[in-house]
Each structure stands twice: as structure tokens, then as C-alpha cells.
Short mmCIF file of C-alpha atoms and ligand atoms in Angstrom, two decimals:
data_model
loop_
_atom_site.label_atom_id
_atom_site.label_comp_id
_atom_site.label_asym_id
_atom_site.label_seq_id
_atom_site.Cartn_x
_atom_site.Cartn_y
_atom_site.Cartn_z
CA UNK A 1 89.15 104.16 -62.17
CA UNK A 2 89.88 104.88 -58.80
CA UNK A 3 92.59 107.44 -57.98
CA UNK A 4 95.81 106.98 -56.70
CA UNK A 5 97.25 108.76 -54.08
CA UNK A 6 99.55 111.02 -54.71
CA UNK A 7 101.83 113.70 -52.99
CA UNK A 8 100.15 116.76 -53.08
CA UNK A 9 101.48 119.14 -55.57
CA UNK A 10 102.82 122.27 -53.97
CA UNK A 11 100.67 124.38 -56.13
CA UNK A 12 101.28 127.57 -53.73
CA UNK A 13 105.04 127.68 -54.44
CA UNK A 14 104.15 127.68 -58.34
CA UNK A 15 101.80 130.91 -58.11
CA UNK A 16 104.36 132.42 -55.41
CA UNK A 17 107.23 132.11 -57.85
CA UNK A 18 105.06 133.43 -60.45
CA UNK A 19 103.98 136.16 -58.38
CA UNK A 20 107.82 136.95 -57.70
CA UNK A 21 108.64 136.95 -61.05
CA UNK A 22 106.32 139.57 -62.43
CA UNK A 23 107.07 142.05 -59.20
CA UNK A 24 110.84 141.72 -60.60
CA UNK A 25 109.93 142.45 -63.45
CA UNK A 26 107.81 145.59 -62.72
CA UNK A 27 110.57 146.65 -60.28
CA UNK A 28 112.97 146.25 -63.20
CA UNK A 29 115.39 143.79 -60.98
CA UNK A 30 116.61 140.69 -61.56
CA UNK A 31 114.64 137.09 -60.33
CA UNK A 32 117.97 136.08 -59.02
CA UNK A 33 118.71 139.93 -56.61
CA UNK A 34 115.22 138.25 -55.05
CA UNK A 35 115.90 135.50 -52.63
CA UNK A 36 112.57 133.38 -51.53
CA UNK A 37 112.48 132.02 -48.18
CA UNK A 38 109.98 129.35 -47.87
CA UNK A 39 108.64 129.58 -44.33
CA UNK A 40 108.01 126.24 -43.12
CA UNK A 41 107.35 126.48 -39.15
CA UNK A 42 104.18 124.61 -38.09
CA UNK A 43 104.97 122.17 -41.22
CA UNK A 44 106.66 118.61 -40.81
CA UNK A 45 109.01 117.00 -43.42
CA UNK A 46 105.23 115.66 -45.50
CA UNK A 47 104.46 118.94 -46.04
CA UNK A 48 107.98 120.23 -46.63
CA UNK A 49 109.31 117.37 -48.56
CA UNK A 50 107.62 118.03 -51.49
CA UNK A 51 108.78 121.66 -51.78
CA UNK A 52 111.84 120.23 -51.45
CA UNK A 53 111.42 118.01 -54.45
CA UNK A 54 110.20 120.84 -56.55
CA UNK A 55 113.64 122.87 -56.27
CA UNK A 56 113.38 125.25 -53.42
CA UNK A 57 116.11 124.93 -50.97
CA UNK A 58 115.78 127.97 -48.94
CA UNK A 59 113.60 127.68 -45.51
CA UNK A 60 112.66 130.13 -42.93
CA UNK A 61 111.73 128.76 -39.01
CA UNK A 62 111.06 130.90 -35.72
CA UNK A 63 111.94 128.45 -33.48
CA UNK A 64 114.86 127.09 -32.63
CA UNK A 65 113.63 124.25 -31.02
CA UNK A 66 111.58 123.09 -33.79
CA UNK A 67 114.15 123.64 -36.41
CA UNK A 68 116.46 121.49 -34.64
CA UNK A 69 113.74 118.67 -34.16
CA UNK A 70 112.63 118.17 -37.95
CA UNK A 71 115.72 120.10 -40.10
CA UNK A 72 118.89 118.26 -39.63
CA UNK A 73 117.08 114.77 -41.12
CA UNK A 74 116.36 116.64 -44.22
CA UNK A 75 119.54 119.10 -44.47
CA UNK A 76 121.42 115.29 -44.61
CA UNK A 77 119.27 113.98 -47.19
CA UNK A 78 118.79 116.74 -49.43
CA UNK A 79 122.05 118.80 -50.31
CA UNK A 80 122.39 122.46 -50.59
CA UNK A 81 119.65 123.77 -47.83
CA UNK A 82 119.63 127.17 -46.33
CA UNK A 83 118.12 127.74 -42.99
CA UNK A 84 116.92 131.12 -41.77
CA UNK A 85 116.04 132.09 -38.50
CA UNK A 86 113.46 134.84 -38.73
CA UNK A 87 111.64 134.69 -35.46
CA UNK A 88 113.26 136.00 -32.03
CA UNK A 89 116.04 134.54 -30.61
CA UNK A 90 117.16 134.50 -26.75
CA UNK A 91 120.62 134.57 -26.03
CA UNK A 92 120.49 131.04 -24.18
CA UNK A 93 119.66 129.63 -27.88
CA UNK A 94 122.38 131.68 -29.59
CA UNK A 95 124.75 128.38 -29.33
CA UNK A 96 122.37 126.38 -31.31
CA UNK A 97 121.26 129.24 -33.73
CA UNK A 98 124.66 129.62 -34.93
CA UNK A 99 125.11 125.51 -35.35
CA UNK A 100 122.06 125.03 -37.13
CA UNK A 101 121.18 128.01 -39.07
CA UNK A 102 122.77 129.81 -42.34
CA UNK A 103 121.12 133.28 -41.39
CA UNK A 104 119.54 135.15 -38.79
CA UNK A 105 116.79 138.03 -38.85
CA UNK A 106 116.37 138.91 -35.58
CA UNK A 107 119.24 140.94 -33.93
CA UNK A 108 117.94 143.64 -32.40
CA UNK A 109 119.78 144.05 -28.61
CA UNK A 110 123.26 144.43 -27.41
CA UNK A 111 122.80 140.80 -25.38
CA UNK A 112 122.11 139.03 -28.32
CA UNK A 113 124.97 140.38 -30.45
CA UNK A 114 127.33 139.62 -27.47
CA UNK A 115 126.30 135.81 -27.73
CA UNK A 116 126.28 135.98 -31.86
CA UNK A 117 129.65 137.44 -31.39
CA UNK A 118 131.14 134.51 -28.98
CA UNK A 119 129.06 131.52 -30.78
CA UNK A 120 130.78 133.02 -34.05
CA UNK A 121 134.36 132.84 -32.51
CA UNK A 122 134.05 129.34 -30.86
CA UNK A 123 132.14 127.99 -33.72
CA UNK A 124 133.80 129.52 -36.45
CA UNK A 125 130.59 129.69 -38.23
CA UNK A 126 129.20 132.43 -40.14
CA UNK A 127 125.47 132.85 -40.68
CA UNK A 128 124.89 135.67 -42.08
CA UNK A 129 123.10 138.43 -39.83
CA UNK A 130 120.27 140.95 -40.50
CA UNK A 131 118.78 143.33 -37.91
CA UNK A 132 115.00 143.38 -37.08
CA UNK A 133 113.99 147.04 -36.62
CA UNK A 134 110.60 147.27 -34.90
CA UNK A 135 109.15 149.93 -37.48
CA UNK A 136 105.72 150.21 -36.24
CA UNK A 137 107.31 150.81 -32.83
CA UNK A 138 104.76 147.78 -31.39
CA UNK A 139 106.03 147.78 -27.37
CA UNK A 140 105.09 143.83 -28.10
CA UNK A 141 106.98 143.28 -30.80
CA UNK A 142 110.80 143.06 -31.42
CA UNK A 143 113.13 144.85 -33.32
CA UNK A 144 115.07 147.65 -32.86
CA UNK A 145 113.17 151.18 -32.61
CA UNK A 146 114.01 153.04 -35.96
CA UNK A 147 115.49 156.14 -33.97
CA UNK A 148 117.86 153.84 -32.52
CA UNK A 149 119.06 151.59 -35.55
CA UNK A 150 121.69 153.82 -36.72
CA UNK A 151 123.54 153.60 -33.06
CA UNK A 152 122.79 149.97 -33.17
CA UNK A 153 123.89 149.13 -36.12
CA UNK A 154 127.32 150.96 -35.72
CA UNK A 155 127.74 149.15 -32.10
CA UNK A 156 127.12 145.53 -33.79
CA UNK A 157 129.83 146.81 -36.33
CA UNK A 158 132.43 148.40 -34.03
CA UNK A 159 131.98 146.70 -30.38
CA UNK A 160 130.57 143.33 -31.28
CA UNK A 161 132.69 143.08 -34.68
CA UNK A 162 129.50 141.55 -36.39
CA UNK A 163 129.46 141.20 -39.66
CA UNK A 164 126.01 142.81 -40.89
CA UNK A 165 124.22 141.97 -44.13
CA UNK A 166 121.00 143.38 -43.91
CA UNK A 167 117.72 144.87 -42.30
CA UNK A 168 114.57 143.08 -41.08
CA UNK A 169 110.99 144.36 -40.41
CA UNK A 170 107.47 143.11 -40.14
CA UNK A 171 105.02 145.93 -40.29
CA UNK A 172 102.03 146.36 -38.32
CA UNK A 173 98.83 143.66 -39.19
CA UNK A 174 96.57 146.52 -39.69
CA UNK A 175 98.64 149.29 -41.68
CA UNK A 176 99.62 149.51 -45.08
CA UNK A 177 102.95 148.06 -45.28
CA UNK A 178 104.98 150.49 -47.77
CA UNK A 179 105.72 152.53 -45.74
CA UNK A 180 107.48 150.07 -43.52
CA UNK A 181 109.18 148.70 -45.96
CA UNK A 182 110.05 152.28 -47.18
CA UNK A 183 111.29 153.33 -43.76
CA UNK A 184 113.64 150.31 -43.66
CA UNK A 185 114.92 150.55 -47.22
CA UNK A 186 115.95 154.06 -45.97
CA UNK A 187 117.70 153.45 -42.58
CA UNK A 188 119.44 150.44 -45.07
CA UNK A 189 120.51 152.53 -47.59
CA UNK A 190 122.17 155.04 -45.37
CA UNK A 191 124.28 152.39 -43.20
CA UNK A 192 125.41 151.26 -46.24
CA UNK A 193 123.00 147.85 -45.76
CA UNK A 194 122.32 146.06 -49.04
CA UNK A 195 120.36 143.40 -48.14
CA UNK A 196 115.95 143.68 -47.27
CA UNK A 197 114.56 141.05 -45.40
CA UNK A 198 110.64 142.15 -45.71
CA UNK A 199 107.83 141.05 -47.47
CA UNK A 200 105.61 137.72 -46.52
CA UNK A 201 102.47 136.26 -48.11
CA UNK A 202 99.85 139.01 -47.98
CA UNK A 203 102.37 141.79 -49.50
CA UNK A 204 105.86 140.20 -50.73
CA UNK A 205 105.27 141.82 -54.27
CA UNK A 206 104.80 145.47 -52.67
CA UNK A 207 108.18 144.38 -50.77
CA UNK A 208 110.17 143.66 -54.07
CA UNK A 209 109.06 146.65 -55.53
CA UNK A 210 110.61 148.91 -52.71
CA UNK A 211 113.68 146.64 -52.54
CA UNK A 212 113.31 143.46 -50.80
CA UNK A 213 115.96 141.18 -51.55
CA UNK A 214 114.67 138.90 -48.98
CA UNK A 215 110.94 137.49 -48.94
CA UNK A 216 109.39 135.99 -45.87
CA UNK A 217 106.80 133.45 -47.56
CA UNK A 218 105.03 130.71 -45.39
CA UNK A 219 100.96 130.26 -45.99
CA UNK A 220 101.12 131.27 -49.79
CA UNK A 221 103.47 127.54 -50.37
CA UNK A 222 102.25 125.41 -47.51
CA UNK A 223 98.46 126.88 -46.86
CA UNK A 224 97.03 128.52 -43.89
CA UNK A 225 98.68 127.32 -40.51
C1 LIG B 301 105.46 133.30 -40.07
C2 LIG B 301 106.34 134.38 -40.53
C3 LIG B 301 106.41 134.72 -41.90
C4 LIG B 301 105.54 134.10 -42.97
O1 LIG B 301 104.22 134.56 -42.84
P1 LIG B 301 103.12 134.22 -43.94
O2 LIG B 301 102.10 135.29 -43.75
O3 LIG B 301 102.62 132.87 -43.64
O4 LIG B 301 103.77 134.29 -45.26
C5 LIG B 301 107.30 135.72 -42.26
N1 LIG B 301 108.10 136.32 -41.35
C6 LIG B 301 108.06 136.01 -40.04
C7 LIG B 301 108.97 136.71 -39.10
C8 LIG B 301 107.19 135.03 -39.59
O5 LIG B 301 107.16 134.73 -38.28
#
């Protein structure tokens, strides 16, 4: 009997839940203090569709430009979607970062709080906002440098009147990343952050254990990009 064709089960968002599950439950937290961003950028609605269909409604993109091409179709025919921003964001594209998207990762410079701040205003939209500190202190990377978060974070508070939920990082490809995630679980805690974006496929458990309450997950759901 020949087969029919089907839509391909999305198998990796199965073992990624399950995988999120039992860090919880070694870290002794909660599933639901563990929110799971399903990074979708390179993927079109085929691929994201059925992810869709099996309950997950929060997506991560790094462009802004590609977001806005493929997201809005599927925002209108699937209620209750949450779009994250987690790659870097010029100011020129702060307008359409704050229409389209529910959160943002990557603050990390005085220009790009200044356009948050007026897009916020005009919009009256509130995405919610974590910074991205550059932990590894890669000159190629972005992200504020750890020595200079604390300052930062109290100018996006008290000149920029930002509202701040949260720290981002992405360690270093070739280091062990608990440290990292360490590091910004620290500078967190003392500016009285409560919310850890960190973690994506290759070490997201690692992340929950030292308090990520945000995970970065794209190749682990949709497969290698
Ligand atoms: C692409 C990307 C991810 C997801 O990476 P995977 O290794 O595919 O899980 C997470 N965070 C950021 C900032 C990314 O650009």
C-alpha cells in the first residue's frame, strides 16, 4: 500500500519539550517559570505550520525583515502568537520591531534604547525588553560588555524610562557555556532582573539549570539550517 503523504511530524519539538521538562525538574522549577522560544528564522510557514498545529505559539526571528515577510499571515490565522526578536536590531528598524514583535533581546546601546523609547511612546506598544550582554567580550559580537551592564542597565531605566525585563547572552561557540550563563544570572540578580534569556539547542538544559527562564531553541524543532 503505497504511502500517503503526510505533514511531517515535528518530532524535534517533542524530544525538546521532553528535554525541558526533565532539566525543570532537576533544577527543581516549575515547566511553566520556563518559557520555550521556538526559533524559526531560515524556516517558511511549511515548516513552521506544523509546530504551530502541535501547540507552540512562541517564535523567535533575527531579522526583521524576514519576520515581517512570512509572520503577520500566520499571527492572523493562528491566535495567541508571541514574536521575539533575538537577533540585532538597528535603530532604523526600531519602528517596525516595536509593530511587529512582543519582545526584544537585543538592547545593548544608548541609540537603540533612544528609538525603543520613542517607537514605545508613538506606538503605545509594549514588547517587553531584555538586554544582550556580550559575555565572552567577542569585539564581533553584540551585547553589552559585562563591566558596563550595571551603568547600562540603570541608564535604560532612568534616562530612556525603559521598562526592563530581563538579560540576554550567547556564549562563545567554543567555551563551555556555564559560566556564561552564570555570569549573566549574576549581573541579573543584582539589578534586580528576573527574567534569563539563554540557552539554545546544543545547551538549553545547562541554561535551565542556572536559571534560564527564556530558551533560545531553533535546529533541535525544525533541523539543521
Ligand atoms: C539562531 C539563534 C538561536 C537558535 O540556535 P539553535 O542552535 O538553532 O538552537 C538562538 N539564539 C539566537 C540569538 C540565534 O540567533
Amino acid at each position: 500500500m503505497a504511502t500517503p503523504l503526510t505533514k511531517s511530524l515535528p518530532n524535534g519539538l517533542a524530544q525538546v519539550e521532553q528535554d525541558i521538562a526533565r532539566a525543570c525538574k532537576e533544577a527543581h522549577r516549575e515547566r511553566a517559570s520556563v518559557t520555550l522560544i521556538a526559533v524559526s528564522k531560515t524556516f517558511d510557514a511549511t515548516a513552521i505550520s506544523p509546530v504551530i498545529d502541535a501547540g507552540q505559539r512562541v517564535f523567535g526571528e533575527n531579522r526583521v525583515q524576514e519576520a515581517k515577510a512570512k509572520w503577520p499571515a500566520l499571527v492572523s490565522a493562528h491566535p495567541g502568537i508571541a514574536l521575539h526578536l533575538i537577533g540585532p536590531l538597528q535603530s532604523n528598524k526600531a519602528k517596525e520591531a516595536v509593530a511587529l514583535f512582543d519582545a526584544i533581546h537585543s538592547v545593548d546601546r544608548p541609540s537603540i534604547c533612544e528609538a525603543l523609547a520613542k517607537e514605545i511612546n508613538s506606538q503605545n506598544k509594549r514588547p517587553e525588553l531584555f538586554i544582550q550582554v556580550n559575555t565572552g567580550e567577542e569585539p564581533q559580537k553584540a551585547g553589552i560588555a559585562p563591566g558596563e551592564a550595571d551603568a547600562f542597565i540603570a541608564s535604560c531605566r532612568d534616562k530612556y524610562r525603559l521598562v526592563i525585563s530581563g538579560l540576554m547572552c550567547i556564549p562563545p561557540v567554543n567555551e563551555a557555556p556555564a559560566p556564561h550563563f552564570a555570569l549573566t544570572a549574576k549581573i541579573a540578580a543584582r539589578n534586580g532582573l528576573k527574567n534569563l534569556s539563554m540557552g539554545m539547542s546544543a545547551d538549553f538544559a545547562v541554561a535551565i539549570l542556572l536559571g534560564a527562564t527564556h530558551v533560545r531553541v531553533g535546529s533541535a524543532i525544525f533541523g539543521a539550517r
